[in-house]
PDB file of C-alpha atoms in Angstrom:
ATOM      1  CA  MET F   1     -20.091  18.678  -9.870  1.00  0.00           C
ATOM      2  CA  PRO F   2     -16.891  18.758 -12.048  1.00  0.00           C
ATOM      3  CA  SER F   3     -17.115  17.525 -15.431  1.00  0.00           C
ATOM      4  CA  MET F   4     -15.858  14.115 -15.927  1.00  0.00           C
ATOM      5  CA  ASN F   5     -12.926  15.449 -18.622  1.00  0.00           C
ATOM      6  CA  LEU F   6     -11.638  17.269 -15.652  1.00  0.00           C
ATOM      7  CA  VAL F   7     -11.002  14.131 -13.310  1.00  0.00           C
ATOM      8  CA  LEU F   8      -9.876  11.731 -16.123  1.00  0.00           C
ATOM      9  CA  LEU F   9      -7.421  14.717 -17.003  1.00  0.00           C
ATOM     10  CA  ILE F  10      -5.824  15.618 -13.095  1.00  0.00           C
ATOM     11  CA  SER F  11      -6.099  11.838 -12.712  1.00  0.00           C
ATOM     12  CA  PHE F  12      -3.697  11.287 -16.166  1.00  0.00           C
ATOM     13  CA  LEU F  13      -1.380  13.644 -14.988  1.00  0.00           C
ATOM     14  CA  LEU F  14      -0.928  12.871 -11.485  1.00  0.00           C
ATOM     15  CA  PHE F  15      -0.085   9.020 -12.815  1.00  0.00           C
ATOM     16  CA  SER F  16       2.657  10.743 -15.365  1.00  0.00           C
ATOM     17  CA  ILE F  17       3.794  12.591 -12.132  1.00  0.00           C
ATOM     18  CA  GLY F  18       4.447   9.560 -10.572  1.00  0.00           C
ATOM     19  CA  VAL F  19       6.019   7.543 -13.245  1.00  0.00           C
ATOM     20  CA  ALA F  20       8.061  10.157 -13.747  1.00  0.00           C
ATOM     21  CA  GLY F  21       9.557  10.090 -10.174  1.00  0.00           C
ATOM     22  CA  VAL F  22       9.723   6.373 -10.276  1.00  0.00           C
ATOM     23  CA  LEU F  23      12.112   6.975 -13.352  1.00  0.00           C
ATOM     24  CA  ILE F  24      14.168   9.742 -12.330  1.00  0.00           C
ATOM     25  CA  ARG F  25      15.127   9.401  -8.415  1.00  0.00           C
ATOM     26  CA  ARG F  26      17.603   6.891  -7.086  1.00  0.00           C
ATOM     27  CA  ASN F  27      15.766   6.553  -3.344  1.00  0.00           C
ATOM     28  CA  VAL F  28      13.620   4.006  -3.171  1.00  0.00           C
ATOM     29  CA  LEU F  29      11.750   5.355  -0.786  1.00  0.00           C
ATOM     30  CA  ILE F  30      10.693   8.123  -3.219  1.00  0.00           C
ATOM     31  CA  ILE F  31       9.771   5.279  -5.510  1.00  0.00           C
ATOM     32  CA  LEU F  32       7.632   3.443  -3.493  1.00  0.00           C
ATOM     33  CA  MET F  33       6.123   6.829  -2.855  1.00  0.00           C
ATOM     34  CA  CYS F  34       5.807   7.541  -6.899  1.00  0.00           C
ATOM     35  CA  ALA F  35       4.155   3.885  -6.706  1.00  0.00           C
ATOM     36  CA  GLU F  36       1.586   5.190  -4.256  1.00  0.00           C
ATOM     37  CA  LEU F  37       0.665   8.165  -6.198  1.00  0.00           C
ATOM     38  CA  MET F  38       0.030   6.125  -9.662  1.00  0.00           C
ATOM     39  CA  LEU F  39      -2.318   4.509  -7.197  1.00  0.00           C
ATOM     40  CA  ASN F  40      -4.290   7.096  -5.851  1.00  0.00           C
ATOM     41  CA  ALA F  41      -4.410   8.633  -9.422  1.00  0.00           C
ATOM     42  CA  ALA F  42      -6.085   4.913 -10.508  1.00  0.00           C
ATOM     43  CA  ASN F  43      -8.611   5.477  -7.488  1.00  0.00           C
ATOM     44  CA  LEU F  44      -9.398   8.480  -8.470  1.00  0.00           C
ATOM     45  CA  ASN F  45     -10.653   6.943 -11.749  1.00  0.00           C
ATOM     46  CA  LEU F  46     -12.241   4.146 -10.112  1.00  0.00           C
ATOM     47  CA  ILE F  47     -14.229   6.779  -7.970  1.00  0.00           C
ATOM     48  CA  ALA F  48     -15.268   9.154 -10.942  1.00  0.00           C
ATOM     49  CA  PHE F  49     -16.422   5.971 -13.518  1.00  0.00           C
ATOM     50  CA  ALA F  50     -18.862   5.093 -10.201  1.00  0.00           C
ATOM     51  CA  ARG F  51     -20.000   7.945  -9.514  1.00  0.00           C
ATOM     52  CA  HIS F  52     -20.684   8.611 -13.436  1.00  0.00           C
ATOM     53  CA  SER F  53     -22.085   4.996 -14.353  1.00  0.00           C
ATOM     54  CA  GLY F  54     -24.375   5.221 -10.815  1.00  0.00           C
ATOM     55  CA  THR F  55     -22.917   2.359  -9.275  1.00  0.00           C
ATOM     56  CA  VAL F  56     -21.217   1.479  -6.249  1.00  0.00           C
ATOM     57  CA  ALA F  57     -18.684  -1.107  -8.118  1.00  0.00           C
ATOM     58  CA  GLY F  58     -15.819   1.622  -9.029  1.00  0.00           C
ATOM     59  CA  GLN F  59     -15.770   2.458  -5.303  1.00  0.00           C
ATOM     60  CA  ALA F  60     -15.610  -0.931  -3.529  1.00  0.00           C
ATOM     61  CA  PHE F  61     -12.781  -1.596  -6.072  1.00  0.00           C
ATOM     62  CA  ALA F  62     -11.302   1.886  -4.812  1.00  0.00           C
ATOM     63  CA  LEU F  63     -11.371   0.417  -1.442  1.00  0.00           C
ATOM     64  CA  MET F  64      -9.669  -2.807  -2.180  1.00  0.00           C
ATOM     65  CA  VAL F  65      -7.233  -0.886  -3.879  1.00  0.00           C
ATOM     66  CA  MET F  66      -6.672   1.510  -1.162  1.00  0.00           C
ATOM     67  CA  GLY F  67      -6.263  -1.808   1.309  1.00  0.00           C
ATOM     68  CA  LEU F  68      -3.758  -3.641  -0.818  1.00  0.00           C
ATOM     69  CA  ALA F  69      -1.662  -0.284  -1.592  1.00  0.00           C
ATOM     70  CA  ALA F  70      -1.330  -0.414   2.449  1.00  0.00           C
ATOM     71  CA  ALA F  71      -0.132  -3.623   2.283  1.00  0.00           C
ATOM     72  CA  GLU F  72       2.416  -2.796  -0.204  1.00  0.00           C
ATOM     73  CA  VAL F  73       3.743  -0.181   1.756  1.00  0.00           C
ATOM     74  CA  ALA F  74       3.924  -2.035   4.746  1.00  0.00           C
ATOM     75  CA  VAL F  75       6.025  -5.110   2.607  1.00  0.00           C
ATOM     76  CA  GLY F  76       8.241  -2.101   0.432  1.00  0.00           C
ATOM     77  CA  LEU F  77       8.941  -0.438   3.542  1.00  0.00           C
ATOM     78  CA  ALA F  78      10.405  -4.116   5.565  1.00  0.00           C
ATOM     79  CA  ILE F  79      12.695  -4.611   2.514  1.00  0.00           C
ATOM     80  CA  VAL F  80      14.058  -0.972   2.229  1.00  0.00           C
ATOM     81  CA  VAL F  81      14.935  -0.895   6.095  1.00  0.00           C
ATOM     82  CA  ALA F  82      16.444  -5.198   5.331  1.00  0.00           C
ATOM     83  CA  LEU F  83      18.087  -3.817   2.584  1.00  0.00           C
ATOM     84  CA  TYR F  84      19.735  -0.566   4.728  1.00  0.00           C
ATOM     85  CA  ARG F  85      21.055  -3.577   7.001  1.00  0.00           C
ATOM     86  CA  LYS F  86      22.443  -5.448   3.942  1.00  0.00           C
ATOM     87  CA  LYS F  87      23.933  -2.629   2.022  1.00  0.00           C
ATOM     88  CA  ASN F  88      24.444   0.628   4.350  1.00  0.00           C
ATOM     89  CA  SER F  89      22.234   2.692   1.398  1.00  0.00           C
ATOM     90  CA  ILE F  90      19.019   2.686  -0.018  1.00  0.00           C
ATOM     91  CA  SER F  91      20.351   4.057  -3.622  1.00  0.00           C
ATOM     92  CA  VAL F  92      18.673   2.050  -6.388  1.00  0.00           C
ATOM     93  CA  ASP F  93      22.216   1.931  -8.326  1.00  0.00           C
ATOM     94  CA  GLU F  94      23.761   0.089  -5.283  1.00  0.00           C
ATOM     95  CA  ILE F  95      21.441  -2.682  -5.307  1.00  0.00           C
ATOM     96  CA  ASN F  96      22.355  -5.135  -8.442  1.00  0.00           C
ATOM     97  CA  LEU F  97      22.751  -8.751  -5.817  1.00  0.00           C
ATOM     98  CA  LEU F  98      21.175 -10.235  -8.950  1.00  0.00           C
ATOM     99  CA  LYS F  99      23.992  -8.350 -11.503  1.00  0.00           C
ATOM    100  CA  GLY F 100      25.783 -11.613 -13.657  1.00  0.00           C
TER     101      GLY F 100
ATOM    102  CA  MET N   1     -17.115  38.563  -2.351  1.00  0.00           C
ATOM    103  CA  GLU N   2     -20.171  36.200  -2.289  1.00  0.00           C
ATOM    104  CA  ASN N   3     -19.401  36.291  -6.060  1.00  0.00           C
ATOM    105  CA  LEU N   4     -15.518  34.877  -5.442  1.00  0.00           C
ATOM    106  CA  LEU N   5     -16.697  32.558  -2.768  1.00  0.00           C
ATOM    107  CA  LEU N   6     -19.341  30.940  -5.549  1.00  0.00           C
ATOM    108  CA  LYS N   7     -16.883  30.684  -7.653  1.00  0.00           C
ATOM    109  CA  ILE N   8     -14.470  29.054  -5.461  1.00  0.00           C
ATOM    110  CA  GLY N   9     -17.377  26.736  -4.657  1.00  0.00           C
ATOM    111  CA  GLN N  10     -17.825  25.743  -8.280  1.00  0.00           C
ATOM    112  CA  ASN N  11     -14.557  24.879  -8.611  1.00  0.00           C
ATOM    113  CA  LEU N  12     -12.979  23.172  -5.790  1.00  0.00           C
ATOM    114  CA  PHE N  13     -12.682  20.473  -7.463  1.00  0.00           C
ATOM    115  CA  LEU N  14     -10.296  21.673  -9.632  1.00  0.00           C
ATOM    116  CA  ILE N  15      -8.302  23.641  -6.715  1.00  0.00           C
ATOM    117  CA  PHE N  16      -8.063  20.100  -4.830  1.00  0.00           C
ATOM    118  CA  GLY N  17      -7.117  19.099  -8.029  1.00  0.00           C
ATOM    119  CA  LEU N  18      -3.908  21.590  -8.579  1.00  0.00           C
ATOM    120  CA  MET N  19      -2.544  21.130  -4.844  1.00  0.00           C
ATOM    121  CA  ALA N  20      -2.482  17.258  -5.481  1.00  0.00           C
ATOM    122  CA  LEU N  21      -0.737  18.026  -8.361  1.00  0.00           C
ATOM    123  CA  GLY N  22       1.820  20.651  -6.884  1.00  0.00           C
ATOM    124  CA  GLY N  23       2.577  18.473  -3.613  1.00  0.00           C
ATOM    125  CA  ALA N  24       3.272  15.541  -6.328  1.00  0.00           C
ATOM    126  CA  ALA N  25       5.876  17.845  -7.785  1.00  0.00           C
ATOM    127  CA  VAL N  26       7.403  18.715  -4.670  1.00  0.00           C
ATOM    128  CA  MET N  27       7.849  15.242  -3.614  1.00  0.00           C
ATOM    129  CA  VAL N  28       9.406  14.285  -7.240  1.00  0.00           C
ATOM    130  CA  ALA N  29      11.623  17.202  -7.173  1.00  0.00           C
ATOM    131  CA  ALA N  30      12.664  17.561  -3.548  1.00  0.00           C
ATOM    132  CA  LYS N  31      16.554  17.413  -2.803  1.00  0.00           C
ATOM    133  CA  ASN N  32      15.498  16.494   0.659  1.00  0.00           C
ATOM    134  CA  ALA N  33      13.590  13.273   1.729  1.00  0.00           C
ATOM    135  CA  VAL N  34      11.398  14.636   4.361  1.00  0.00           C
ATOM    136  CA  HIS N  35      10.438  17.518   2.148  1.00  0.00           C
ATOM    137  CA  SER N  36       9.387  14.905  -0.227  1.00  0.00           C
ATOM    138  CA  VAL N  37       7.131  13.393   2.601  1.00  0.00           C
ATOM    139  CA  MET N  38       5.664  16.213   3.256  1.00  0.00           C
ATOM    140  CA  GLY N  39       4.547  16.577  -0.477  1.00  0.00           C
ATOM    141  CA  PHE N  40       3.172  13.418  -0.674  1.00  0.00           C
ATOM    142  CA  LEU N  41       1.300  14.309   2.295  1.00  0.00           C
ATOM    143  CA  LEU N  42      -0.105  17.459   1.151  1.00  0.00           C
ATOM    144  CA  ALA N  43      -1.042  15.559  -2.748  1.00  0.00           C
ATOM    145  CA  MET N  44      -2.853  13.119  -0.388  1.00  0.00           C
ATOM    146  CA  LEU N  45      -4.530  15.390   1.947  1.00  0.00           C
ATOM    147  CA  ALA N  46      -5.741  17.196  -1.855  1.00  0.00           C
ATOM    148  CA  MET N  47      -6.694  13.788  -3.119  1.00  0.00           C
ATOM    149  CA  ALA N  48      -9.115  13.518  -0.233  1.00  0.00           C
ATOM    150  CA  GLY N  49     -10.679  16.636  -0.799  1.00  0.00           C
ATOM    151  CA  CYS N  50     -11.227  15.795  -4.530  1.00  0.00           C
ATOM    152  CA  TYR N  51     -12.663  12.049  -3.618  1.00  0.00           C
ATOM    153  CA  LEU N  52     -15.039  14.228  -1.088  1.00  0.00           C
ATOM    154  CA  CYS N  53     -15.865  16.687  -3.592  1.00  0.00           C
ATOM    155  CA  ILE N  54     -16.890  14.232  -6.420  1.00  0.00           C
ATOM    156  CA  GLY N  55     -19.493  12.548  -4.098  1.00  0.00           C
ATOM    157  CA  ALA N  56     -17.661   9.950  -2.438  1.00  0.00           C
ATOM    158  CA  GLU N  57     -17.281  10.740   1.179  1.00  0.00           C
ATOM    159  CA  PHE N  58     -16.690   7.482   2.347  1.00  0.00           C
ATOM    160  CA  MET N  59     -13.518   7.312   0.385  1.00  0.00           C
ATOM    161  CA  GLY N  60     -12.459  10.404   1.011  1.00  0.00           C
ATOM    162  CA  VAL N  61     -12.759  10.052   5.587  1.00  0.00           C
ATOM    163  CA  ALA N  62     -10.728   6.781   4.571  1.00  0.00           C
ATOM    164  CA  GLN N  63      -7.901   8.335   2.611  1.00  0.00           C
ATOM    165  CA  LEU N  64      -7.635  11.068   4.955  1.00  0.00           C
ATOM    166  CA  LEU N  65      -7.120   7.696   7.950  1.00  0.00           C
ATOM    167  CA  VAL N  66      -5.438   5.608   5.661  1.00  0.00           C
ATOM    168  CA  TYR N  67      -3.113   7.549   3.749  1.00  0.00           C
ATOM    169  CA  ALA N  68      -2.653  10.947   5.685  1.00  0.00           C
ATOM    170  CA  GLY N  69      -2.388   9.353   9.323  1.00  0.00           C
ATOM    171  CA  GLY N  70      -1.189   6.004   8.779  1.00  0.00           C
ATOM    172  CA  ILE N  71       1.211   5.505   5.039  1.00  0.00           C
ATOM    173  CA  VAL N  72       2.922   9.414   5.903  1.00  0.00           C
ATOM    174  CA  VAL N  73       3.841   8.339   9.444  1.00  0.00           C
ATOM    175  CA  LEU N  74       5.370   4.973   8.142  1.00  0.00           C
ATOM    176  CA  PHE N  75       7.293   6.886   5.617  1.00  0.00           C
ATOM    177  CA  LEU N  76       8.544   8.993   7.867  1.00  0.00           C
ATOM    178  CA  PHE N  77       9.849   6.734  10.305  1.00  0.00           C
ATOM    179  CA  VAL N  78      11.749   4.409   7.696  1.00  0.00           C
ATOM    180  CA  VAL N  79      13.322   7.893   6.733  1.00  0.00           C
ATOM    181  CA  MET N  80      14.458   8.555  10.155  1.00  0.00           C
ATOM    182  CA  LEU N  81      15.540   5.170  10.377  1.00  0.00           C
ATOM    183  CA  VAL N  82      17.731   5.034   7.213  1.00  0.00           C
ATOM    184  CA  GLU N  83      20.511   7.455   6.772  1.00  0.00           C
ATOM    185  CA  LEU N  84      20.607   9.531   3.270  1.00  0.00           C
ATOM    186  CA  SER N  85      23.419  11.668   3.956  1.00  0.00           C
ATOM    187  CA  LYS N  86      25.136   9.168   1.220  1.00  0.00           C
ATOM    188  CA  ALA N  87      22.557   9.442  -1.232  1.00  0.00           C
ATOM    189  CA  LYS N  88      23.597  12.973  -1.501  1.00  0.00           C
ATOM    190  CA  GLU N  89      27.182  12.612  -2.843  1.00  0.00           C
ATOM    191  CA  LYS N  90      25.874  11.007  -6.616  1.00  0.00           C
ATOM    192  CA  GLY N  91      22.915  13.484  -6.701  1.00  0.00           C
ATOM    193  CA  VAL N  92      19.015  12.244  -6.098  1.00  0.00           C
ATOM    194  CA  PHE N  93      18.742  12.031  -9.431  1.00  0.00           C
ATOM    195  CA  GLN N  94      19.340   9.432 -12.065  1.00  0.00           C
ATOM    196  CA  ARG N  95      21.201   9.505 -15.225  1.00  0.00           C
ATOM    197  CA  GLN N  96      18.508   8.990 -17.590  1.00  0.00           C
ATOM    198  CA  THR N  97      16.468  12.253 -16.045  1.00  0.00           C
ATOM    199  CA  PRO N  98      16.154  14.554 -19.637  1.00  0.00           C
ATOM    200  CA  PHE N  99      15.349  11.376 -21.442  1.00  0.00           C
ATOM    201  CA  ALA N 100      12.616  10.179 -19.145  1.00  0.00           C
ATOM    202  CA  LEU N 101      11.478  13.560 -18.537  1.00  0.00           C
ATOM    203  CA  VAL N 102      10.893  13.879 -22.385  1.00  0.00           C
ATOM    204  CA  LEU N 103       9.589  10.183 -22.239  1.00  0.00           C
ATOM    205  CA  ALA N 104       7.168  11.731 -19.245  1.00  0.00           C
ATOM    206  CA  GLY N 105       6.349  15.202 -21.295  1.00  0.00           C
ATOM    207  CA  ALA N 106       5.425  13.046 -24.450  1.00  0.00           C
ATOM    208  CA  GLY N 107       3.056  10.406 -22.764  1.00  0.00           C
ATOM    209  CA  VAL N 108       0.921  13.183 -21.491  1.00  0.00           C
ATOM    210  CA  VAL N 109       1.342  15.167 -25.250  1.00  0.00           C
ATOM    211  CA  GLY N 110       0.259  12.127 -26.754  1.00  0.00           C
ATOM    212  CA  PHE N 111      -2.722  11.632 -24.120  1.00  0.00           C
ATOM    213  CA  VAL N 112      -4.053  14.923 -24.537  1.00  0.00           C
ATOM    214  CA  GLY N 113      -3.949  14.802 -28.647  1.00  0.00           C
ATOM    215  CA  VAL N 114      -5.487  11.192 -28.665  1.00  0.00           C
ATOM    216  CA  PHE N 115      -8.507  12.340 -26.140  1.00  0.00           C
ATOM    217  CA  TRP N 116      -7.851  16.068 -27.162  1.00  0.00           C
ATOM    218  CA  LYS N 117     -12.493  15.829 -28.384  1.00  0.00           C
ATOM    219  CA  THR N 118     -12.769  14.242 -24.956  1.00  0.00           C
ATOM    220  CA  ILE N 119     -11.511  16.593 -23.371  1.00  0.00           C
ATOM    221  CA  PHE N 120     -11.910  19.885 -24.199  1.00  0.00           C
ATOM    222  CA  GLY N 121     -14.470  19.454 -27.229  1.00  0.00           C
ATOM    223  CA  THR N 122     -17.836  21.372 -26.450  1.00  0.00           C
ATOM    224  CA  SER N 123     -20.046  18.239 -27.806  1.00  0.00           C
ATOM    225  CA  ALA N 124     -18.152  15.545 -25.783  1.00  0.00           C
ATOM    226  CA  GLN N 125     -18.336  17.842 -22.794  1.00  0.00           C
ATOM    227  CA  GLU N 126     -21.994  17.094 -22.281  1.00  0.00           C
ATOM    228  CA  ALA N 127     -22.184  13.895 -23.103  1.00  0.00           C
ATOM    229  CA  LEU N 128     -18.817  13.021 -20.379  1.00  0.00           C
ATOM    230  CA  THR N 129     -20.143  15.177 -17.290  1.00  0.00           C
ATOM    231  CA  LEU N 130     -20.893  13.342 -14.432  1.00  0.00           C
ATOM    232  CA  ALA N 131     -24.607  12.593 -13.973  1.00  0.00           C
ATOM    233  CA  PRO N 132     -25.642  12.657 -10.236  1.00  0.00           C
ATOM    234  CA  GLY N 133     -29.440  11.626 -11.585  1.00  0.00           C
ATOM    235  CA  LEU N 134     -28.223   8.452 -12.457  1.00  0.00           C
ATOM    236  CA  VAL N 135     -27.528   7.624  -8.053  1.00  0.00           C
ATOM    237  CA  THR N 136     -31.527   7.512  -7.997  1.00  0.00           C
ATOM    238  CA  GLN N 137     -31.048   4.775  -4.775  1.00  0.00           C
ATOM    239  CA  GLY N 138     -27.597   6.142  -3.783  1.00  0.00           C
ATOM    240  CA  GLU N 139     -28.871   9.574  -2.820  1.00  0.00           C
ATOM    241  CA  LYS N 140     -31.623   7.680  -0.569  1.00  0.00           C
ATOM    242  CA  LEU N 141     -29.185   5.629   1.090  1.00  0.00           C
ATOM    243  CA  GLY N 142     -26.359   7.794   1.802  1.00  0.00           C
ATOM    244  CA  ASN N 143     -22.822   6.897   0.243  1.00  0.00           C
ATOM    245  CA  ALA N 144     -21.589   5.020   3.138  1.00  0.00           C
ATOM    246  CA  GLN N 145     -24.272   2.529   3.404  1.00  0.00           C
ATOM    247  CA  MET N 146     -24.523   2.362   0.036  1.00  0.00           C
ATOM    248  CA  LEU N 147     -20.463   1.378  -0.117  1.00  0.00           C
ATOM    249  CA  SER N 148     -21.273  -1.121   2.544  1.00  0.00           C
ATOM    250  CA  ARG N 149     -23.738  -2.671   1.132  1.00  0.00           C
ATOM    251  CA  GLY N 150     -21.340  -3.457  -1.995  1.00  0.00           C
ATOM    252  CA  LEU N 151     -18.925  -4.858  -0.204  1.00  0.00           C
ATOM    253  CA  PHE N 152     -20.499  -6.734   2.359  1.00  0.00           C
ATOM    254  CA  ALA N 153     -23.000  -8.402  -0.278  1.00  0.00           C
ATOM    255  CA  GLU N 154     -21.981  -7.893  -4.094  1.00  0.00           C
ATOM    256  CA  TYR N 155     -18.357  -7.783  -3.752  1.00  0.00           C
ATOM    257  CA  LEU N 156     -17.599 -10.175  -0.023  1.00  0.00           C
ATOM    258  CA  LEU N 157     -15.608 -12.469  -1.805  1.00  0.00           C
ATOM    259  CA  PRO N 158     -12.605  -9.819  -3.102  1.00  0.00           C
ATOM    260  CA  PHE N 159     -13.019  -8.115   0.256  1.00  0.00           C
ATOM    261  CA  GLU N 160     -11.913 -11.271   2.084  1.00  0.00           C
ATOM    262  CA  ILE N 161      -9.084 -12.088  -0.224  1.00  0.00           C
ATOM    263  CA  LEU N 162      -8.043  -8.625   0.685  1.00  0.00           C
ATOM    264  CA  SER N 163      -7.842  -9.432   4.671  1.00  0.00           C
ATOM    265  CA  VAL N 164      -6.123 -12.600   3.712  1.00  0.00           C
ATOM    266  CA  ILE N 165      -3.655 -10.430   1.960  1.00  0.00           C
ATOM    267  CA  LEU N 166      -3.187  -8.067   4.467  1.00  0.00           C
ATOM    268  CA  LEU N 167      -2.624 -10.361   7.442  1.00  0.00           C
ATOM    269  CA  VAL N 168      -0.162 -12.273   5.067  1.00  0.00           C
ATOM    270  CA  ALA N 169       1.213  -8.791   4.622  1.00  0.00           C
ATOM    271  CA  LEU N 170       1.461  -8.102   8.176  1.00  0.00           C
ATOM    272  CA  VAL N 171       3.115 -11.361   8.365  1.00  0.00           C
ATOM    273  CA  GLY N 172       5.785 -10.739   5.299  1.00  0.00           C
ATOM    274  CA  ALA N 173       6.920  -7.118   7.002  1.00  0.00           C
ATOM    275  CA  VAL N 174       7.353  -8.934  10.393  1.00  0.00           C
ATOM    276  CA  VAL N 175       9.805 -11.303   9.063  1.00  0.00           C
ATOM    277  CA  LEU N 176      11.370  -9.187   6.596  1.00  0.00           C
ATOM    278  CA  ALA N 177      12.226  -6.657   9.320  1.00  0.00           C
ATOM    279  CA  LYS N 178      13.485  -9.023  12.201  1.00  0.00           C
ATOM    280  CA  THR N 179      17.311  -9.256  12.880  1.00  0.00           C
ATOM    281  CA  GLU N 180      18.942 -12.271  11.651  1.00  0.00           C
ATOM    282  CA  ARG N 181      19.550 -13.769  14.947  1.00  0.00           C
ATOM    283  CA  VAL N 182      16.156 -13.318  16.556  1.00  0.00           C
TER     284      VAL N 182
END
């Protein structure tokens, strides 16, 4: 059984890689994947704390986060496909419909 | 040889964690979108291994099914559907990349600085160590049984709300992705 510190450290590093990916990439698909990675890092924390406290609440909510992430991917990818039809590109630089 | 195997068994979580970090790094750094998806797949598989290592068997299998089985395939389909050749002209990284990397690095350094004693201190290490002895009822019931009791008894309302959200997302995805004239 690993120690709690190791779990927290790895989860935090995964989260920061996700944040860095959202900040530096231009491709909408990869930004979505980085968001998924951040949700997964949070899930790892939830499960670790569930194990630590000996209750099941953390795991139950991690399962719900997973379902929510699946819903998010479905809607996000549909938006990406619609966007590609409209702008013929999926680079975030080209998406400026709300720009004044 | 046996010693080595024992050591690997003891540090299984660390190995899976490093694999997840490597997959995530490949995902962020790869120029080709398909390579990014493969890095994402590796990260998700390694995360499933991590879940198995910290005693969440059901979550590990669910992670395999949902992410490696479903979400990665969805991403690959969309990569296939959209053409990515135009994205290469302007480069894959944003202009603010150096600043963003510095910011993320500062975040890591800040976190480690604040929680230095918690993470690496010898006194704090004992207190935060996972305590399997706490899970007295769970050991008797097994992970999936315990989780199902939590989900369908204690947290039934959030679970039902989640099912409504999934339905709405399904309808929303269909509406968003269909063509205008249909």
